[in-house]
mmCIF file of C-alpha atoms in Angstrom:
data_model
loop_
_atom_site.group_PDB
_atom_site.id
_atom_site.type_symbol
_atom_site.label_atom_id
_atom_site.label_comp_id
_atom_site.label_asym_id
_atom_site.label_seq_id
_atom_site.Cartn_x
_atom_site.Cartn_y
_atom_site.Cartn_z
ATOM 1 C CA MET A 650 5.062 3.618 -21.773
ATOM 2 C CA SER A 651 5.583 7.773 -20.849
ATOM 3 C CA ILE A 652 4.559 9.265 -17.552
ATOM 4 C CA GLU A 653 2.376 11.053 -19.807
ATOM 5 C CA THR A 654 0.349 8.126 -20.664
ATOM 6 C CA GLN A 655 0.315 5.633 -18.200
ATOM 7 C CA PRO A 656 -2.612 4.641 -15.843
ATOM 8 C CA ARG A 657 -2.724 6.686 -12.610
ATOM 9 C CA SER A 658 -3.131 4.855 -9.439
ATOM 10 C CA VAL A 659 -3.481 6.042 -5.681
ATOM 11 C CA SER A 660 0.089 6.217 -4.772
ATOM 12 C CA GLN A 661 0.901 8.560 -7.893
ATOM 13 C CA THR A 662 -1.874 10.626 -6.950
ATOM 14 C CA GLU A 663 -1.531 10.793 -3.182
ATOM 15 C CA GLN A 664 2.188 11.733 -3.989
ATOM 16 C CA TYR A 665 1.786 14.634 -6.856
ATOM 17 C CA GLU A 666 -1.043 16.125 -4.211
ATOM 18 C CA LYS A 667 1.782 16.168 -1.530
ATOM 19 C CA CYS A 668 4.683 17.164 -3.458
ATOM 20 C CA ALA A 669 4.937 16.955 -7.262
ATOM 21 C CA TRP A 670 8.366 17.935 -7.691
ATOM 22 C CA ARG A 671 9.124 14.471 -5.485
ATOM 23 C CA PHE A 672 6.948 12.899 -8.510
ATOM 24 C CA TYR A 673 8.948 14.796 -10.488
ATOM 25 C CA LEU A 674 12.412 13.463 -9.418
ATOM 26 C CA GLN A 675 11.124 9.962 -8.930
ATOM 27 C CA ARG A 676 8.958 8.995 -11.510
ATOM 28 C CA VAL A 677 10.288 11.253 -14.942
ATOM 29 C CA GLU A 678 13.754 11.688 -14.113
ATOM 30 C CA ARG A 679 14.025 8.083 -12.758
ATOM 31 C CA VAL A 680 16.535 9.320 -9.524
ATOM 32 C CA THR A 681 17.377 5.652 -7.631
ATOM 33 C CA PRO A 682 15.679 5.999 -4.343
ATOM 34 C CA ARG A 683 17.504 5.961 -1.259
ATOM 35 C CA PRO A 684 16.091 2.139 0.321
ATOM 36 C CA ALA A 685 14.340 2.149 3.975
ATOM 37 C CA ALA A 686 13.746 -1.004 5.865
ATOM 38 C CA TRP A 687 9.828 0.029 6.130
ATOM 39 C CA SER A 688 9.199 -0.645 2.397
ATOM 40 C CA HIS A 689 10.523 -4.318 2.890
ATOM 41 C CA HIS A 690 8.686 -4.704 6.166
ATOM 42 C CA GLY A 691 5.527 -4.106 4.441
ATOM 43 C CA THR A 692 6.085 -6.119 1.547
ATOM 44 C CA ALA A 693 7.209 -8.944 3.284
ATOM 45 C CA PHE A 694 4.152 -8.546 5.451
ATOM 46 C CA HIS A 695 1.749 -8.379 3.239
ATOM 47 C CA SER A 696 3.241 -11.859 0.952
ATOM 48 C CA ALA A 697 3.223 -13.648 4.058
ATOM 49 C CA ALA A 698 -0.973 -12.511 5.085
ATOM 50 C CA GLU A 699 -1.556 -13.150 1.483
ATOM 51 C CA ALA A 700 0.090 -16.724 1.536
ATOM 52 C CA PHE A 701 -1.620 -17.662 4.207
ATOM 53 C CA GLU A 702 -5.127 -16.536 3.343
ATOM 54 C CA ARG A 703 -4.847 -18.462 0.120
ATOM 55 C CA SER A 704 -3.715 -21.436 2.177
ATOM 56 C CA SER A 705 -7.465 -21.215 3.170
ATOM 57 C CA ARG A 706 -5.885 -20.185 6.691
ATOM 58 C CA THR A 707 -4.688 -23.984 6.742
ATOM 59 C CA MET A 708 -0.921 -22.953 7.412
ATOM 60 C CA GLU A 709 0.993 -23.267 10.518
ATOM 61 C CA ALA A 710 1.895 -19.938 12.151
ATOM 62 C CA GLU A 711 5.619 -21.119 11.758
ATOM 63 C CA GLU A 712 5.670 -21.281 8.119
ATOM 64 C CA VAL A 713 3.523 -17.672 7.618
ATOM 65 C CA VAL A 714 6.439 -16.519 9.755
ATOM 66 C CA GLN A 715 9.319 -18.116 7.893
ATOM 67 C CA LEU A 716 7.738 -16.552 5.022
ATOM 68 C CA PHE A 717 8.594 -13.336 6.151
ATOM 69 C CA GLN A 718 11.686 -13.796 7.438
ATOM 70 C CA ASP A 719 12.587 -15.150 3.933
ATOM 71 C CA GLU A 720 11.292 -12.360 1.462
ATOM 72 C CA TYR A 721 12.472 -9.490 4.452
ATOM 73 C CA THR A 722 15.947 -11.049 3.901
ATOM 74 C CA ASP A 723 15.684 -11.662 0.535
ATOM 75 C CA LEU A 724 14.807 -7.687 -0.271
ATOM 76 C CA THR A 725 17.409 -6.299 2.648
ATOM 77 C CA ASN A 726 19.739 -7.893 0.741
ATOM 78 C CA LYS A 727 19.103 -7.325 -2.347
ATOM 79 C CA SER A 728 18.822 -3.678 -1.411
ATOM 80 C CA LEU A 729 22.418 -3.812 0.830
ATOM 81 C CA ASP A 730 24.058 -5.191 -2.323
ATOM 82 C CA LYS A 731 23.189 -1.700 -4.199
ATOM 83 C CA GLU A 732 23.714 0.739 -1.133
ATOM 84 C CA SER A 733 25.683 -0.931 1.720
ATOM 85 C CA ASP A 734 26.168 2.367 3.864
ATOM 86 C CA THR A 735 23.047 1.892 5.832
ATOM 87 C CA ASP A 736 23.289 5.172 7.336
ATOM 88 C CA VAL A 737 22.341 6.425 3.773
ATOM 89 C CA TRP A 738 18.998 4.309 4.444
ATOM 90 C CA LEU A 739 15.740 5.931 5.494
ATOM 91 C CA ALA A 740 15.279 5.369 8.906
ATOM 92 C CA ALA A 741 11.957 5.647 11.125
ATOM 93 C CA GLY A 742 12.268 8.036 15.110
ATOM 94 C CA ARG A 743 15.829 7.628 16.766
ATOM 95 C CA TYR A 744 17.215 4.584 15.078
ATOM 96 C CA THR A 745 20.056 4.303 12.390
ATOM 97 C CA GLY A 746 19.412 2.331 9.119
ATOM 98 C CA GLY A 747 21.036 -0.532 10.348
ATOM 99 C CA GLU A 748 19.206 -0.337 13.643
ATOM 100 C CA ASP A 749 15.658 -0.057 11.719
ATOM 101 C CA ILE A 750 16.204 -3.106 9.550
ATOM 102 C CA GLU A 751 17.199 -5.468 12.718
ATOM 103 C CA ARG A 752 14.066 -4.009 14.298
ATOM 104 C CA ARG A 753 11.953 -4.317 11.221
ATOM 105 C CA TYR A 754 12.859 -8.157 11.005
ATOM 106 C CA VAL A 755 12.193 -9.538 14.895
ATOM 107 C CA LEU A 756 9.030 -6.498 14.365
ATOM 108 C CA GLY A 757 7.799 -8.508 10.973
ATOM 109 C CA MET A 758 7.855 -11.658 11.990
ATOM 110 C CA GLU A 759 5.849 -10.893 15.415
ATOM 111 C CA GLN A 760 3.312 -9.347 13.534
ATOM 112 C CA THR A 761 2.927 -11.760 11.249
ATOM 113 C CA ALA A 762 2.723 -14.483 14.099
ATOM 114 C CA ALA A 763 -0.026 -12.083 15.521
ATOM 115 C CA TYR A 764 -1.771 -11.510 12.131
ATOM 116 C CA VAL A 765 -2.479 -15.847 11.437
ATOM 117 C CA GLU A 766 -3.995 -15.681 15.373
ATOM 118 C CA TRP A 767 -6.004 -12.761 14.730
ATOM 119 C CA SER A 768 -7.460 -13.866 11.154
ATOM 120 C CA LEU A 769 -8.227 -17.546 12.694
ATOM 121 C CA LYS A 770 -10.464 -15.854 15.451
ATOM 122 C CA ASN A 771 -11.820 -12.706 13.676
ATOM 123 C CA GLN A 772 -11.087 -12.851 9.602
ATOM 124 C CA PRO A 773 -14.168 -13.167 7.641
ATOM 125 C CA ALA A 774 -14.558 -15.565 4.477
ATOM 126 C CA ILE A 775 -12.785 -13.944 1.134
ATOM 127 C CA TRP A 776 -14.693 -13.106 -1.226
ATOM 128 C CA THR A 777 -14.547 -14.921 -4.250
ATOM 129 C CA VAL A 778 -14.124 -13.517 -7.874
ATOM 130 C CA PRO A 779 -17.582 -14.755 -9.772
ATOM 131 C CA ALA A 780 -15.838 -15.083 -13.083
ATOM 132 C CA ASP A 781 -12.884 -17.189 -12.501
ATOM 133 C CA SER A 782 -13.822 -18.039 -8.405
ATOM 134 C CA GLU A 783 -10.129 -17.163 -7.545
ATOM 135 C CA PRO A 784 -10.092 -15.288 -3.895
ATOM 136 C CA GLY A 785 -10.534 -11.922 -3.628
ATOM 137 C CA LEU A 786 -6.487 -11.009 -2.247
ATOM 138 C CA GLU A 787 -4.191 -8.790 -4.169
ATOM 139 C CA LEU A 788 -7.149 -7.971 -6.658
ATOM 140 C CA SER A 789 -6.061 -6.217 -9.629
ATOM 141 C CA PHE A 790 -8.026 -3.912 -11.038
ATOM 142 C CA MET A 791 -8.428 -1.322 -14.391
ATOM 143 C CA VAL A 792 -10.762 1.401 -14.496
ATOM 144 C CA GLU A 793 -11.691 4.531 -15.879
ATOM 145 C CA LEU A 794 -12.469 7.286 -12.820
ATOM 146 C CA GLY A 795 -12.951 10.913 -14.168
ATOM 147 C CA GLY A 796 -11.882 10.476 -17.691
ATOM 148 C CA VAL A 797 -8.498 8.802 -16.189
ATOM 149 C CA LYS A 798 -7.269 5.249 -16.483
ATOM 150 C CA VAL A 799 -6.854 4.440 -12.876
ATOM 151 C CA ARG A 800 -4.987 0.517 -11.908
ATOM 152 C CA GLY A 801 -4.243 -0.729 -8.527
ATOM 153 C CA PHE A 802 -4.077 -3.967 -6.273
ATOM 154 C CA ILE A 803 -6.544 -4.422 -3.521
ATOM 155 C CA ASP A 804 -5.350 -6.417 -0.384
ATOM 156 C CA GLN A 805 -8.404 -8.318 0.423
ATOM 157 C CA ALA A 806 -12.416 -8.316 -0.669
ATOM 158 C CA LEU A 807 -14.025 -9.928 2.241
ATOM 159 C CA GLU A 808 -17.793 -11.239 2.463
ATOM 160 C CA GLU A 809 -20.371 -8.885 4.316
ATOM 161 C CA GLY A 810 -23.820 -10.347 4.166
ATOM 162 C CA GLU A 811 -25.337 -11.060 1.264
ATOM 163 C CA GLU A 812 -24.289 -9.445 -2.291
ATOM 164 C CA THR A 813 -22.197 -7.265 -0.011
ATOM 165 C CA VAL A 814 -18.442 -7.552 -0.077
ATOM 166 C CA ARG A 815 -16.384 -5.135 2.357
ATOM 167 C CA VAL A 816 -12.655 -3.591 1.431
ATOM 168 C CA ARG A 817 -9.346 -4.065 3.495
ATOM 169 C CA ASP A 818 -6.108 -2.605 3.465
ATOM 170 C CA LEU A 819 -3.347 -3.939 5.534
ATOM 171 C CA LYS A 820 -1.174 -1.237 7.238
ATOM 172 C CA THR A 821 2.540 -2.117 8.546
ATOM 173 C CA GLY A 822 2.736 1.525 8.709
ATOM 174 C CA THR A 823 0.541 4.038 10.937
ATOM 175 C CA MET A 824 -0.323 6.268 7.546
ATOM 176 C CA LYS A 825 -3.943 5.456 6.173
ATOM 177 C CA SER A 826 -5.692 6.621 3.170
ATOM 178 C CA LYS A 827 -9.070 7.016 2.655
ATOM 179 C CA PHE A 828 -8.692 8.123 -0.780
ATOM 180 C CA GLN A 829 -7.375 4.890 -1.364
ATOM 181 C CA LEU A 830 -9.998 2.774 0.529
ATOM 182 C CA LYS A 831 -12.767 5.195 -1.607
ATOM 183 C CA THR A 832 -11.251 4.103 -4.948
ATOM 184 C CA TYR A 833 -10.801 0.760 -3.981
ATOM 185 C CA SER A 834 -14.431 0.263 -3.082
ATOM 186 C CA VAL A 835 -15.892 2.147 -6.518
ATOM 187 C CA ALA A 836 -13.361 0.045 -8.317
ATOM 188 C CA MET A 837 -15.179 -2.893 -6.814
ATOM 189 C CA ARG A 838 -18.111 -1.541 -7.993
ATOM 190 C CA LYS A 839 -17.146 -0.773 -11.259
ATOM 191 C CA GLN A 840 -15.073 -4.043 -12.477
ATOM 192 C CA TRP A 841 -16.651 -6.642 -10.463
ATOM 193 C CA ASP A 842 -20.658 -5.133 -9.977
ATOM 194 C CA VAL A 843 -20.507 -5.897 -6.556
ATOM 195 C CA ASN A 844 -21.970 -3.372 -3.529
ATOM 196 C CA VAL A 845 -19.407 -1.986 -1.173
ATOM 197 C CA GLU A 846 -20.726 -0.629 1.960
ATOM 198 C CA SER A 847 -17.985 -0.415 4.098
ATOM 199 C CA ALA A 848 -13.938 -0.574 4.310
ATOM 200 C CA ASP A 849 -11.206 -0.875 6.678
ATOM 201 C CA TRP A 850 -7.356 -1.461 7.550
ATOM 202 C CA TYR A 851 -6.330 -4.062 9.108
ATOM 203 C CA LEU A 852 -3.238 -2.819 11.891
ATOM 204 C CA ALA A 853 -0.190 -4.449 12.011
ATOM 205 C CA LYS A 854 1.231 -2.429 14.863
ATOM 206 C CA ASP A 855 -1.602 -3.054 16.961
ATOM 207 C CA GLY A 856 -2.978 -5.995 15.802
ATOM 208 C CA ARG A 857 -6.514 -4.914 15.211
ATOM 209 C CA LEU A 858 -8.486 -3.525 12.856
ATOM 210 C CA SER A 859 -9.409 -0.021 12.072
ATOM 211 C CA ARG A 860 -12.998 1.791 12.391
ATOM 212 C CA PRO A 861 -14.829 1.190 9.478
ATOM 213 C CA LEU A 862 -14.907 3.677 6.803
ATOM 214 C CA LYS A 863 -18.426 4.318 5.609
ATOM 215 C CA VAL A 864 -18.151 3.752 1.441
ATOM 216 C CA GLY A 865 -21.725 3.664 0.640
ATOM 217 C CA GLU A 866 -22.165 7.106 -0.405
ATOM 218 C CA VAL A 867 -18.907 7.627 -2.137
ATOM 219 C CA SER A 868 -19.493 8.147 -5.503
ATOM 220 C CA GLU A 869 -17.808 7.558 -8.530
ATOM 221 C CA ASP A 870 -17.430 11.589 -9.739
ATOM 222 C CA GLU A 871 -16.080 12.636 -5.936
ATOM 223 C CA ILE A 872 -13.271 10.138 -6.979
ATOM 224 C CA GLY A 873 -12.266 10.813 -10.622
ATOM 225 C CA GLN A 874 -11.855 14.790 -9.788
ATOM 226 C CA ARG A 875 -8.733 13.499 -7.785
ATOM 227 C CA PHE A 876 -7.367 11.080 -11.032
ATOM 228 C CA ALA A 877 -8.594 14.489 -13.296
ATOM 229 C CA ASP A 878 -6.890 17.125 -11.428
ATOM 230 C CA MET A 879 -3.356 14.874 -10.985
ATOM 231 C CA ASP A 880 -3.755 13.918 -14.608
ATOM 232 C CA ALA A 881 -3.947 17.444 -15.770
ATOM 233 C CA GLY A 882 -1.245 18.834 -13.648
ATOM 234 C CA VAL A 883 1.610 15.568 -15.058
ATOM 235 C CA LYS A 884 0.197 16.696 -18.555
ATOM 236 C CA ARG A 885 0.897 20.168 -18.594
ATOM 237 C CA GLY A 886 4.300 19.390 -16.848
ATOM 238 C CA ASP A 887 3.144 21.416 -13.497
ATOM 239 C CA PHE A 888 5.538 20.093 -10.730
ATOM 240 C CA PRO A 889 5.906 22.221 -7.684
ATOM 241 C CA ALA A 890 7.851 21.610 -4.667
ATOM 242 C CA ASN A 891 6.718 21.581 -1.154
ATOM 243 C CA PRO A 892 9.466 21.409 1.253
ATOM 244 C CA GLY A 893 9.000 21.178 4.694
ATOM 245 C CA PHE A 894 8.848 18.416 7.647
ATOM 246 C CA ASP A 895 8.236 15.614 4.853
ATOM 247 C CA CYS A 896 11.353 16.009 3.143
ATOM 248 C CA ARG A 897 13.340 14.110 6.222
ATOM 249 C CA PHE A 898 11.201 10.935 4.909
ATOM 250 C CA CYS A 899 11.472 11.239 1.539
ATOM 251 C CA ASP A 900 13.446 9.053 -0.735
ATOM 252 C CA VAL A 901 14.836 11.022 -3.184
ATOM 253 C CA SER A 902 15.184 14.137 -1.529
ATOM 254 C CA HIS A 903 18.992 13.372 -1.838
ATOM 255 C CA ALA A 904 18.449 14.987 -5.729
ATOM 256 C CA CYS A 905 16.588 17.658 -4.569
ATOM 257 C CA ILE A 906 17.481 21.015 -4.186
ATOM 258 C CA PHE A 907 14.043 22.263 -2.237
ATOM 259 C CA ALA A 908 14.514 19.796 0.454
ATOM 260 C CA SER A 909 14.503 21.354 3.849
#
């Protein structure tokens, strides 16, 4: 499926809005991105948290942590097979690529154990999808917003009072997207016809929830316009570069003539 006709997503749209040239390099030219330990950290943490919730929170913390270890190690080793020079890897802050790989292994285990403890004490019940009685975890949706097909996966949908669901996204990093939570809330209403008044992030870095985001008044038109604008830009072949501070975190900057 070509980039012009494929469904859109929050990540595509935000990437296009931030730097459309990066979007072009990654999704049209298919430039091989530089690996980053933070990506494997996030993926492994999400997988471990999902497994714990799917067990109805019966898994022991050690088992959940082991899941994180196994997936993080597997993902990292696969990336090392493709790019063994860790100096090429993206890394956060003062760390080298190799140092970041090692520290995130330890950090991820600590965050996974902390999530289990936090969830047992604070997490409400996971919402159940009425049609198939599946738990509201990694919920896949495909809806039309602004005349554009939009797809995505919602980390968690939680019961919040009678006939009301809360959307939750799990974050191992610091970047939080209100657009993401708003999109997911609108998608929940469209695809499953449920009421969504609030949404939030679980911040693994701090072991706590963010302040709730009020999403009850978010309209489909408001969210749909951003997808429509992005979709139109891609179809026009309009990919302006936006070089600056974020270039240092760009995984395709090595192929970019504009990178600062």
